[in-house]
Amino acid sequence: MISEKNIVFPQGEPFKKRSVVDVITLGCSKNLVDSEQLMRQFDVLGYQVRHDATHPDGEIVIINTCGFIGDAKEESINTILQFAELRRHKKIQKLFVMGCLSERYLKELQLEIPEVDKFYGKFNYNDILTDLGQNYRADLRLERTLTTPRHYAYIKISEGCNRTCSYCAIPIITGRHRSRSVEDIENEVKGLVAKGVKEFQLIAQDLSYYGLDKYKALKLPELTERLSDIPGVEWLRLHYAYPAQFPYDILKVMRERENVCSYLDIALQHVSNNMLKQMRRNITAEQTYELIDCIRAEVPGIHLRTTLLLGHPGETEEDVNELKDFILKARFERLGAFAYSNEEGTYAYKTYSDDIPNEVKQRRVDEVMSIQQGISAEINQAKIGETLKVIIDRIEDDYFVGRTEYDSPEVDQEVLIPLATAGVEQGEFYQTEIVDATDFDLYGK
Ligand code: SF4
């Protein structure tokens, strides 16, 4: 039942027919999937559901928070406070908070921000429905109200993580690794294909581990093959792979299956043995080099995205130089770098002191990103004259904005095609000649 606020709803009677529910999603695409599932439930109950509205002023506001690192937590708290103000002045009727921040800091938040009608964790957000006197529809559990452009969707294949990376709070928030069944994921994808979705982003906390908990075997290759067999699946893209215990059989699937993008997002975080050991990444520098070489040899033309963490306790300038050498040699097509955030509850927080000044962390991030800018510019220049399959996501200013199979939505670069080009539609694929390039974008016709 709803907290001591004692809001009584006649059983089964919706709050007010067609009430407006504003859902605000912060954080990653895994959070977005949760929001979409909850939105579908409100939809079928007759509520008007909006997502990330410009002026969210619905009777009911639900904030799906992120609690991963400092900046993300701050953004979540500021968003809650913004709506707590509206709630205090009765500009909104109900304010609910869910997701990773409230999973991690439930008690503190309840004390600190009493204007919130109720805080939910990461996995019990469907209680919002029952607390509103509604029934959760289990028969719709595979259904979502998509918030992405209608032609692509995120598919979360598992929850949680069994790794023990020193700096990471995610296992504290999401718990142990739990794979969804292959059949469940297949049915979800089939349902979305029937709604016109063509492109699927496979996501998890740790894609590599998929199946090991449930089937006692690395099942990502088999899962990807079965999804690739579904008629109407045009692109399947893999995100959040983990380097240790890597499911090598996935490389054959990527090489042989036309609709499995030659793209892999694999977070490496670092490469010096000193750092990999302190970060508890269960892999060595030598093994990392071997893995990247093997992936490139097995899947010619693959585009690799990686994420690097700078400023972890104990990191020396020598470690950073080793990392710079590595990215110059490995030439990642896509790369993001972040500064270490000292997260309470993590192994690093309990074991090391956060001894690297923030300005040094940021300088190291900037140095790595400026190297990457040069690499990205060279890779893009080399694409001029090539013809690539591009999907159109939207129109922006004087351009159709699209992506190749090497570009994941929201995080990677885009292809800009003049708006004057006739017969181009959102959500359709076009063979596109690359005519120009910048460091982080391509121009096509
Ligand atoms: S693999 Fe490591 S960094 Fe990724 S979610 Fe798990 S513990 Fe965190």
XYZ file of N, CA, C and O and ligand atoms in Angstrom, residues 68 160-171 174 205-206 242 267 269 281, ligand 1:
88
model
N 24.572 5.504 -10.562
C 25.832 4.855 -10.918
C 27.054 5.583 -10.356
O 27.826 5.025 -9.586
N 21.668 -7.320 -13.607
C 22.684 -7.614 -12.610
C 24.041 -7.951 -13.185
O 24.225 -8.019 -14.398
N 25.006 -8.176 -12.282
C 26.377 -8.458 -12.700
C 27.127 -9.230 -11.612
O 27.006 -8.904 -10.433
N 27.879 -10.256 -12.047
C 28.645 -11.077 -11.090
C 30.113 -10.685 -11.021
O 30.878 -11.318 -10.290
N 30.486 -9.646 -11.782
C 31.885 -9.245 -11.767
C 32.164 -8.439 -10.487
O 31.238 -8.004 -9.812
N 33.444 -8.220 -10.224
C 33.813 -7.531 -8.971
C 34.719 -6.325 -9.236
O 35.648 -6.061 -8.474
N 34.455 -5.601 -10.314
C 35.307 -4.462 -10.659
C 35.350 -3.502 -9.466
O 34.311 -3.140 -8.912
N 36.543 -3.081 -9.133
C 36.784 -2.367 -7.866
C 35.965 -1.095 -7.721
O 35.530 -0.741 -6.632
N 35.761 -0.372 -8.813
C 35.186 0.987 -8.783
C 33.664 0.992 -8.963
O 33.038 2.039 -8.858
N 33.072 -0.184 -9.206
C 31.703 -0.183 -9.729
C 30.632 -0.495 -8.685
O 30.714 -1.477 -7.965
N 29.635 0.355 -8.644
C 28.533 0.196 -7.680
C 27.371 -0.591 -8.261
O 26.416 -0.910 -7.555
N 27.454 -0.922 -9.549
C 26.296 -1.560 -10.191
C 25.881 -2.870 -9.527
O 24.703 -3.071 -9.235
N 26.824 -3.774 -9.222
C 26.387 -5.016 -8.564
C 25.691 -4.753 -7.221
O 24.794 -5.495 -6.825
N 22.128 -3.630 -8.609
C 21.316 -4.549 -9.413
C 21.399 -6.001 -8.964
O 20.638 -6.835 -9.446
N 24.167 -5.445 -18.247
C 25.309 -4.923 -17.507
C 26.562 -5.606 -18.029
O 27.624 -5.019 -18.124
N 26.412 -6.890 -18.393
C 27.543 -7.707 -18.843
C 27.032 -8.705 -19.878
O 26.546 -9.781 -19.539
N 32.015 -7.865 -21.939
C 33.082 -7.824 -20.929
C 34.243 -8.625 -21.486
O 34.026 -9.695 -22.080
N 33.678 -2.734 -23.079
C 34.325 -1.808 -22.139
C 35.610 -2.438 -21.599
O 35.561 -3.486 -20.964
N 38.168 -0.419 -19.995
C 38.510 0.425 -18.847
C 39.985 0.809 -18.749
O 40.313 1.959 -18.473
N 39.886 -6.530 -12.889
C 39.205 -6.786 -14.180
C 39.433 -8.204 -14.669
O 38.941 -8.596 -15.740
S 31.243 -5.650 -15.446
Fe 32.286 -4.464 -13.882
S 31.931 -2.344 -14.545
Fe 30.436 -3.596 -15.599
S 28.586 -3.579 -14.324
Fe 29.807 -5.375 -13.754
S 31.061 -4.730 -12.031
Fe 30.313 -2.890 -13.085
